[in-house]
Amino acid sequence: MPILLSPDQWRAQAQAHTERARAYTEPFRQRRARQETHPIYDFLFTYYSFPPAQLERWHAGPGVVLLGDDAVAERSGWRFYSVVEDADGRGTPGVTVDAAGFMGARERMVDFADTIFSSVAAKPGSFSCFGLHEWAMAYKSEENGVRHDYVPLRLGSSGTDEVVETHQIRCTHFDAFRFYAPQARGLNQFTPTREKQIALEQPGCLHAGMDVYKWLYKLAPLVDSGLIMDAFELAWDTRIMDMQASPYDLSDWGFEPIRIETPDGKAEYVERQRGFSERSQKLRRRGLDAVAAIRAAAG
């Protein structure tokens, strides 16, 4: 039997979710209106393809019916929603997500999320990369430029190059590797490709943990928005550390560096990396439960 949410219940949940999301989306909108950029806080809205308005929109997920004419008026036109004419046996209409329709249109995405969540969740984490992917992107910056050209390099160009050249780079994440400076590609222990993504992805990788957010929002509206926000906030926190460990000097932005070129910096990086890995693994397991719920609801 589906869970029935009264108008007061679902409106309260929707409002709470929107307020939670707007703590992040509103400052981003304000920066855009002022034509300002932020090297850390903008990333989740510019790199990922989930618009702020979509992040703010609450979905209950499968097996839940939102009761009332307001729910029907608001959501009956939303993609992958369907109207329930008599939701409570007393003639009250409602809306619910259309799991069968979603599976018909997005089955490959559901399958991929299932595969990547289960594959990475079953692996041990690797904790010896020290965030050098960001340094590899800034390698030979005098020739290639840098992605964040309004933020100085903490060690300068030559100092950044020296860190790259005196460390073993072990990045397993294709969507980081593809942004490497051309001269840094051959210095990486692995050669990640899209085809190798499932094989190489592992739970110690910060960017793999951030991408849990991506795989979950691609399942919206068939995933509870609370889970998507939990993944967003993991990605938010991870991005802060990712840039603290980068070659960029973010002191003017209020962030102290994690000096991964030093033993103490490496130790700090690994300690925090392990914490993010644990959080991402919990979210992957919840993601697998969400995928199972989609399949069950689709029949």
mmCIF file of C-alpha atoms in Angstrom:
data_model
loop_
_atom_site.group_PDB
_atom_site.id
_atom_site.type_symbol
_atom_site.label_atom_id
_atom_site.label_comp_id
_atom_site.label_asym_id
_atom_site.label_seq_id
_atom_site.Cartn_x
_atom_site.Cartn_y
_atom_site.Cartn_z
ATOM 1 C CA MET A 1 0.000 0.000 0.000
ATOM 2 C CA PRO A 2 1.294 3.476 -0.824
ATOM 3 C CA ILE A 3 2.007 6.053 1.840
ATOM 4 C CA LEU A 4 -0.576 8.843 1.739
ATOM 5 C CA LEU A 5 0.572 12.345 2.644
ATOM 6 C CA SER A 6 -2.056 14.937 3.489
ATOM 7 C CA PRO A 7 -1.704 18.426 2.002
ATOM 8 C CA ASP A 8 -0.289 19.744 5.275
ATOM 9 C CA GLN A 9 2.225 16.902 5.467
ATOM 10 C CA TRP A 10 3.593 17.114 1.963
ATOM 11 C CA ARG A 11 3.631 20.915 1.880
ATOM 12 C CA ALA A 12 5.672 20.974 5.095
ATOM 13 C CA GLN A 13 8.181 18.489 3.681
ATOM 14 C CA ALA A 14 8.392 20.376 0.395
ATOM 15 C CA GLN A 15 8.946 23.702 2.156
ATOM 16 C CA ALA A 16 11.630 22.271 4.459
ATOM 17 C CA HIS A 17 13.474 20.805 1.485
ATOM 18 C CA THR A 18 13.281 24.023 -0.512
ATOM 19 C CA GLU A 19 14.647 26.027 2.406
ATOM 20 C CA ARG A 20 17.490 23.535 2.830
ATOM 21 C CA ALA A 21 18.412 23.780 -0.846
ATOM 22 C CA ARG A 22 18.112 27.576 -0.978
ATOM 23 C CA ALA A 23 20.862 27.928 1.609
ATOM 24 C CA TYR A 24 23.114 26.995 -1.329
ATOM 25 C CA THR A 25 21.176 28.109 -4.407
ATOM 26 C CA GLU A 26 20.319 31.666 -3.358
ATOM 27 C CA PRO A 27 23.937 32.785 -2.763
ATOM 28 C CA PHE A 28 24.808 31.318 -6.166
ATOM 29 C CA ARG A 29 22.018 33.299 -7.842
ATOM 30 C CA GLN A 30 23.133 36.445 -6.046
ATOM 31 C CA ARG A 31 26.723 35.982 -7.231
ATOM 32 C CA ARG A 32 25.542 35.505 -10.803
ATOM 33 C CA ALA A 33 23.430 38.652 -10.588
ATOM 34 C CA ARG A 34 26.548 40.541 -9.486
ATOM 35 C CA GLN A 35 28.594 38.778 -12.190
ATOM 36 C CA GLU A 36 30.853 37.311 -9.512
ATOM 37 C CA THR A 37 32.427 33.876 -9.447
ATOM 38 C CA HIS A 38 33.578 31.705 -6.572
ATOM 39 C CA PRO A 39 36.266 29.050 -7.171
ATOM 40 C CA ILE A 40 34.685 26.605 -4.718
ATOM 41 C CA TYR A 41 31.013 27.346 -4.213
ATOM 42 C CA ASP A 42 30.020 27.712 -7.875
ATOM 43 C CA PHE A 43 31.330 24.307 -8.910
ATOM 44 C CA LEU A 44 28.300 22.184 -8.090
ATOM 45 C CA PHE A 45 26.090 24.490 -10.162
ATOM 46 C CA THR A 46 28.406 24.928 -13.148
ATOM 47 C CA TYR A 47 30.045 21.503 -13.492
ATOM 48 C CA TYR A 48 26.937 19.442 -12.776
ATOM 49 C CA SER A 49 23.834 19.755 -14.936
ATOM 50 C CA PHE A 50 21.152 19.924 -12.224
ATOM 51 C CA PRO A 51 19.797 23.500 -12.182
ATOM 52 C CA PRO A 52 19.236 25.262 -8.853
ATOM 53 C CA ALA A 53 15.473 25.307 -9.428
ATOM 54 C CA GLN A 54 15.476 21.532 -9.818
ATOM 55 C CA LEU A 55 17.539 21.063 -6.668
ATOM 56 C CA GLU A 56 14.949 23.120 -4.771
ATOM 57 C CA ARG A 57 12.050 20.989 -6.010
ATOM 58 C CA TRP A 58 10.954 18.304 -3.556
ATOM 59 C CA HIS A 59 10.017 14.765 -4.565
ATOM 60 C CA ALA A 60 8.895 12.039 -2.199
ATOM 61 C CA GLY A 61 10.005 9.137 -4.378
ATOM 62 C CA PRO A 62 8.048 5.998 -5.309
ATOM 63 C CA GLY A 63 5.324 4.525 -3.149
ATOM 64 C CA VAL A 64 4.079 7.896 -1.884
ATOM 65 C CA VAL A 65 0.894 9.705 -2.925
ATOM 66 C CA LEU A 66 0.517 13.441 -2.334
ATOM 67 C CA LEU A 67 -3.132 14.116 -1.625
ATOM 68 C CA GLY A 68 -5.277 17.030 -2.660
ATOM 69 C CA ASP A 69 -6.276 19.207 -5.569
ATOM 70 C CA ASP A 70 -3.240 21.442 -5.015
ATOM 71 C CA ALA A 71 -0.890 18.511 -5.546
ATOM 72 C CA VAL A 72 -2.688 17.608 -8.754
ATOM 73 C CA ALA A 73 -2.670 21.206 -10.003
ATOM 74 C CA GLU A 74 1.000 21.673 -9.183
ATOM 75 C CA ARG A 75 2.473 18.370 -10.269
ATOM 76 C CA SER A 76 0.219 16.641 -12.784
ATOM 77 C CA GLY A 77 2.098 18.374 -15.588
ATOM 78 C CA TRP A 78 5.524 17.459 -14.248
ATOM 79 C CA ARG A 79 7.356 14.751 -16.135
ATOM 80 C CA PHE A 80 7.122 11.291 -14.584
ATOM 81 C CA TYR A 81 4.164 12.158 -12.388
ATOM 82 C CA SER A 82 0.720 10.598 -12.705
ATOM 83 C CA VAL A 83 -2.669 11.443 -11.213
ATOM 84 C CA VAL A 84 -4.447 9.056 -8.844
ATOM 85 C CA GLU A 85 -8.153 9.821 -9.170
ATOM 86 C CA ASP A 86 -9.263 8.232 -5.887
ATOM 87 C CA ALA A 87 -6.149 7.966 -3.757
ATOM 88 C CA ASP A 88 -7.693 7.300 -0.350
ATOM 89 C CA GLY A 89 -10.893 5.419 -1.153
ATOM 90 C CA ARG A 90 -12.921 8.522 -0.320
ATOM 91 C CA GLY A 91 -12.654 10.267 -3.652
ATOM 92 C CA THR A 92 -9.605 12.402 -2.831
ATOM 93 C CA PRO A 93 -7.311 12.888 -5.826
ATOM 94 C CA GLY A 94 -3.556 12.846 -5.597
ATOM 95 C CA VAL A 95 -0.334 12.496 -7.532
ATOM 96 C CA THR A 96 2.544 10.059 -7.404
ATOM 97 C CA VAL A 97 5.689 9.460 -9.392
ATOM 98 C CA ASP A 98 5.336 7.246 -12.457
ATOM 99 C CA ALA A 99 7.918 4.525 -11.904
ATOM 100 C CA ALA A 100 6.877 2.467 -14.918
ATOM 101 C CA GLY A 101 7.082 5.480 -17.206
ATOM 102 C CA PHE A 102 10.462 6.415 -15.776
ATOM 103 C CA MET A 103 11.839 2.907 -16.314
ATOM 104 C CA GLY A 104 10.546 2.940 -19.860
ATOM 105 C CA ALA A 105 12.422 6.165 -20.589
ATOM 106 C CA ARG A 106 15.465 5.899 -18.301
ATOM 107 C CA GLU A 107 16.127 2.199 -17.759
ATOM 108 C CA ARG A 108 19.733 2.509 -18.918
ATOM 109 C CA MET A 109 20.353 5.236 -16.352
ATOM 110 C CA VAL A 110 18.810 3.122 -13.601
ATOM 111 C CA ASP A 111 20.979 0.185 -14.659
ATOM 112 C CA PHE A 112 24.119 2.335 -14.708
ATOM 113 C CA ALA A 113 23.432 3.796 -11.273
ATOM 114 C CA ASP A 114 22.858 0.281 -9.959
ATOM 115 C CA THR A 115 26.138 -0.901 -11.479
ATOM 116 C CA ILE A 116 28.341 1.969 -10.364
ATOM 117 C CA PHE A 117 26.894 2.090 -6.848
ATOM 118 C CA SER A 118 27.273 -1.650 -6.327
ATOM 119 C CA SER A 119 30.720 -1.829 -7.929
ATOM 120 C CA VAL A 120 32.251 1.007 -5.927
ATOM 121 C CA ALA A 121 30.477 0.031 -2.700
ATOM 122 C CA ALA A 122 32.119 -3.407 -2.886
ATOM 123 C CA LYS A 123 35.684 -2.105 -3.290
ATOM 124 C CA PRO A 124 38.276 -0.999 -0.760
ATOM 125 C CA GLY A 125 39.323 2.625 -0.983
ATOM 126 C CA SER A 126 42.708 3.804 -2.218
ATOM 127 C CA PHE A 127 44.165 6.661 -0.178
ATOM 128 C CA SER A 128 47.472 7.507 -1.823
ATOM 129 C CA CYS A 129 46.536 10.056 -4.488
ATOM 130 C CA PHE A 130 46.846 13.139 -2.205
ATOM 131 C CA GLY A 131 44.639 15.208 -4.507
ATOM 132 C CA LEU A 132 47.342 15.567 -7.146
ATOM 133 C CA HIS A 133 44.771 15.608 -9.944
ATOM 134 C CA GLU A 134 44.292 19.358 -9.402
ATOM 135 C CA TRP A 135 48.042 19.857 -9.624
ATOM 136 C CA ALA A 136 48.192 17.859 -12.857
ATOM 137 C CA MET A 137 45.543 20.170 -14.307
ATOM 138 C CA ALA A 138 47.749 23.180 -13.503
ATOM 139 C CA TYR A 139 50.989 21.589 -14.742
ATOM 140 C CA LYS A 140 53.077 23.721 -17.117
ATOM 141 C CA SER A 141 50.675 26.596 -16.531
ATOM 142 C CA GLU A 142 52.966 29.090 -18.262
ATOM 143 C CA GLU A 143 52.262 27.192 -21.473
ATOM 144 C CA ASN A 144 48.734 25.941 -20.835
ATOM 145 C CA GLY A 145 47.157 28.488 -18.515
ATOM 146 C CA VAL A 146 45.011 27.416 -15.569
ATOM 147 C CA ARG A 147 41.309 26.751 -15.101
ATOM 148 C CA HIS A 148 40.901 29.333 -12.330
ATOM 149 C CA ASP A 149 42.879 32.169 -13.856
ATOM 150 C CA TYR A 150 41.618 34.664 -11.260
ATOM 151 C CA VAL A 151 43.178 32.666 -8.380
ATOM 152 C CA PRO A 152 46.995 32.623 -7.984
ATOM 153 C CA LEU A 153 49.026 29.453 -7.652
ATOM 154 C CA ARG A 154 50.241 29.052 -4.078
ATOM 155 C CA LEU A 155 53.742 27.896 -5.112
ATOM 156 C CA GLY A 156 53.825 29.673 -8.448
ATOM 157 C CA SER A 157 54.136 27.929 -11.787
ATOM 158 C CA SER A 158 57.577 26.388 -11.265
ATOM 159 C CA GLY A 159 56.747 25.257 -7.725
ATOM 160 C CA THR A 160 53.558 23.617 -8.949
ATOM 161 C CA ASP A 161 55.467 21.834 -11.695
ATOM 162 C CA GLU A 162 58.017 20.572 -9.172
ATOM 163 C CA VAL A 163 55.296 19.018 -7.005
ATOM 164 C CA VAL A 164 53.891 17.208 -10.037
ATOM 165 C CA GLU A 165 57.296 15.990 -11.160
ATOM 166 C CA THR A 166 58.387 14.708 -7.743
ATOM 167 C CA HIS A 167 55.233 12.730 -6.925
ATOM 168 C CA GLN A 168 53.551 9.650 -8.356
ATOM 169 C CA ILE A 169 50.132 10.695 -9.654
ATOM 170 C CA ARG A 170 47.559 7.936 -9.144
ATOM 171 C CA CYS A 171 44.230 9.369 -10.265
ATOM 172 C CA THR A 172 41.596 6.766 -11.196
ATOM 173 C CA HIS A 173 38.807 9.180 -12.154
ATOM 174 C CA PHE A 174 38.256 9.858 -15.842
ATOM 175 C CA ASP A 175 36.405 13.137 -15.345
ATOM 176 C CA ALA A 176 39.425 14.515 -13.494
ATOM 177 C CA PHE A 177 42.005 12.970 -15.811
ATOM 178 C CA ARG A 178 40.404 14.470 -18.922
ATOM 179 C CA PHE A 179 41.184 17.972 -17.619
ATOM 180 C CA TYR A 180 44.891 17.273 -17.120
ATOM 181 C CA ALA A 181 47.443 19.463 -18.816
ATOM 182 C CA PRO A 182 48.633 17.549 -21.901
ATOM 183 C CA GLN A 183 52.144 17.136 -20.476
ATOM 184 C CA ALA A 184 50.771 15.567 -17.271
ATOM 185 C CA ARG A 185 48.776 12.759 -18.840
ATOM 186 C CA GLY A 186 51.746 10.456 -19.234
ATOM 187 C CA LEU A 187 52.737 11.017 -15.599
ATOM 188 C CA ASN A 188 49.562 9.389 -14.265
ATOM 189 C CA GLN A 189 49.839 5.772 -13.123
ATOM 190 C CA PHE A 190 46.512 4.966 -14.775
ATOM 191 C CA THR A 191 44.947 5.929 -18.092
ATOM 192 C CA PRO A 192 41.283 6.396 -17.170
ATOM 193 C CA THR A 193 38.710 6.294 -19.950
ATOM 194 C CA ARG A 194 34.919 6.356 -19.965
ATOM 195 C CA GLU A 195 34.985 2.666 -20.874
ATOM 196 C CA LYS A 196 37.146 1.845 -17.842
ATOM 197 C CA GLN A 197 35.064 3.905 -15.440
ATOM 198 C CA ILE A 198 33.353 1.017 -13.655
ATOM 199 C CA ALA A 199 36.611 -0.913 -13.364
ATOM 200 C CA LEU A 200 38.688 2.006 -12.042
ATOM 201 C CA GLU A 201 36.228 3.929 -9.881
ATOM 202 C CA GLN A 202 36.912 3.381 -6.177
ATOM 203 C CA PRO A 203 35.538 4.817 -2.932
ATOM 204 C CA GLY A 204 38.660 6.693 -1.858
ATOM 205 C CA CYS A 205 38.318 9.046 -4.831
ATOM 206 C CA LEU A 206 36.901 12.435 -3.859
ATOM 207 C CA HIS A 207 35.381 13.010 -7.273
ATOM 208 C CA ALA A 208 33.740 9.582 -7.323
ATOM 209 C CA GLY A 209 32.149 10.539 -4.019
ATOM 210 C CA MET A 210 30.989 13.854 -5.424
ATOM 211 C CA ASP A 211 29.492 12.067 -8.414
ATOM 212 C CA VAL A 212 27.124 10.114 -6.164
ATOM 213 C CA TYR A 213 25.150 13.356 -6.303
ATOM 214 C CA LYS A 214 25.102 13.206 -10.101
ATOM 215 C CA TRP A 215 23.925 9.613 -10.336
ATOM 216 C CA LEU A 216 21.147 10.321 -7.835
ATOM 217 C CA TYR A 217 19.815 13.510 -9.423
ATOM 218 C CA LYS A 218 19.688 11.686 -12.747
ATOM 219 C CA LEU A 219 17.114 9.424 -11.086
ATOM 220 C CA ALA A 220 14.865 12.345 -10.032
ATOM 221 C CA PRO A 221 11.925 12.475 -9.435
ATOM 222 C CA LEU A 222 12.049 8.769 -8.544
ATOM 223 C CA VAL A 223 14.452 9.415 -5.654
ATOM 224 C CA ASP A 224 13.574 11.060 -2.360
ATOM 225 C CA SER A 225 14.929 14.598 -2.522
ATOM 226 C CA GLY A 226 16.369 14.255 0.971
ATOM 227 C CA LEU A 227 18.813 11.676 -0.371
ATOM 228 C CA ILE A 228 19.772 13.956 -3.245
ATOM 229 C CA MET A 229 20.415 16.811 -0.803
ATOM 230 C CA ASP A 230 22.530 14.560 1.415
ATOM 231 C CA ALA A 231 24.633 13.716 -1.641
ATOM 232 C CA PHE A 232 24.784 17.382 -2.652
ATOM 233 C CA GLU A 233 26.080 18.346 0.779
ATOM 234 C CA LEU A 234 28.719 15.615 0.637
ATOM 235 C CA ALA A 235 29.811 16.972 -2.746
ATOM 236 C CA TRP A 236 29.817 20.521 -1.331
ATOM 237 C CA ASP A 237 32.029 19.576 1.603
ATOM 238 C CA THR A 238 34.276 17.499 -0.638
ATOM 239 C CA ARG A 239 34.756 20.328 -3.108
ATOM 240 C CA ILE A 240 36.007 22.557 -0.301
ATOM 241 C CA MET A 241 38.694 20.044 0.643
ATOM 242 C CA ASP A 242 39.471 19.314 -3.012
ATOM 243 C CA MET A 243 40.357 22.958 -3.552
ATOM 244 C CA GLN A 244 42.126 23.373 -0.217
ATOM 245 C CA ALA A 245 44.487 20.611 -1.358
ATOM 246 C CA SER A 246 44.866 22.125 -4.821
ATOM 247 C CA PRO A 247 47.767 24.313 -5.986
ATOM 248 C CA TYR A 248 45.599 27.440 -5.770
ATOM 249 C CA ASP A 249 46.038 30.082 -3.067
ATOM 250 C CA LEU A 250 42.554 30.528 -1.630
ATOM 251 C CA SER A 251 43.561 32.594 1.389
ATOM 252 C CA ASP A 252 41.752 35.645 0.013
ATOM 253 C CA TRP A 253 38.604 33.505 -0.051
ATOM 254 C CA GLY A 254 39.023 32.458 3.581
ATOM 255 C CA PHE A 255 40.404 28.947 3.066
ATOM 256 C CA GLU A 256 43.657 27.636 4.485
ATOM 257 C CA PRO A 257 45.626 25.239 2.273
ATOM 258 C CA ILE A 258 46.168 21.563 2.871
ATOM 259 C CA ARG A 259 49.847 21.472 1.933
ATOM 260 C CA ILE A 260 49.913 18.056 0.306
ATOM 261 C CA GLU A 261 53.528 18.601 -0.755
ATOM 262 C CA THR A 262 54.488 18.101 2.926
ATOM 263 C CA PRO A 263 54.197 14.987 5.153
ATOM 264 C CA ASP A 264 51.799 16.763 7.515
ATOM 265 C CA GLY A 265 49.650 17.892 4.617
ATOM 266 C CA LYS A 266 49.504 14.381 3.203
ATOM 267 C CA ALA A 267 48.460 13.002 6.587
ATOM 268 C CA GLU A 268 45.705 15.605 6.932
ATOM 269 C CA TYR A 269 44.498 14.899 3.407
ATOM 270 C CA VAL A 270 44.270 11.143 3.966
ATOM 271 C CA GLU A 271 42.479 11.518 7.301
ATOM 272 C CA ARG A 272 39.811 13.739 5.788
ATOM 273 C CA GLN A 273 39.676 11.649 2.608
ATOM 274 C CA ARG A 274 38.776 8.578 4.672
ATOM 275 C CA GLY A 275 35.922 10.466 6.293
ATOM 276 C CA PHE A 276 34.509 11.474 2.922
ATOM 277 C CA SER A 277 34.890 7.903 1.678
ATOM 278 C CA GLU A 278 32.804 6.605 4.572
ATOM 279 C CA ARG A 279 30.096 9.161 3.858
ATOM 280 C CA SER A 280 30.047 8.321 0.160
ATOM 281 C CA GLN A 281 29.787 4.586 0.823
ATOM 282 C CA LYS A 282 26.741 5.120 3.040
ATOM 283 C CA LEU A 283 25.143 7.169 0.267
ATOM 284 C CA ARG A 284 25.906 4.490 -2.326
ATOM 285 C CA ARG A 285 24.133 1.909 -0.188
ATOM 286 C CA ARG A 286 21.159 4.237 0.147
ATOM 287 C CA GLY A 287 21.339 4.764 -3.610
ATOM 288 C CA LEU A 288 21.107 1.017 -4.148
ATOM 289 C CA ASP A 289 18.021 0.937 -1.935
ATOM 290 C CA ALA A 290 16.543 3.762 -4.019
ATOM 291 C CA VAL A 291 17.226 1.874 -7.246
ATOM 292 C CA ALA A 292 15.578 -1.244 -5.814
ATOM 293 C CA ALA A 293 12.538 0.840 -4.851
ATOM 294 C CA ILE A 294 12.274 2.213 -8.396
ATOM 295 C CA ARG A 295 12.391 -1.275 -9.877
ATOM 296 C CA ALA A 296 9.830 -2.595 -7.393
ATOM 297 C CA ALA A 297 7.437 0.283 -8.040
ATOM 298 C CA ALA A 298 7.797 -0.120 -11.802
ATOM 299 C CA GLY A 299 6.706 -3.760 -11.509
#
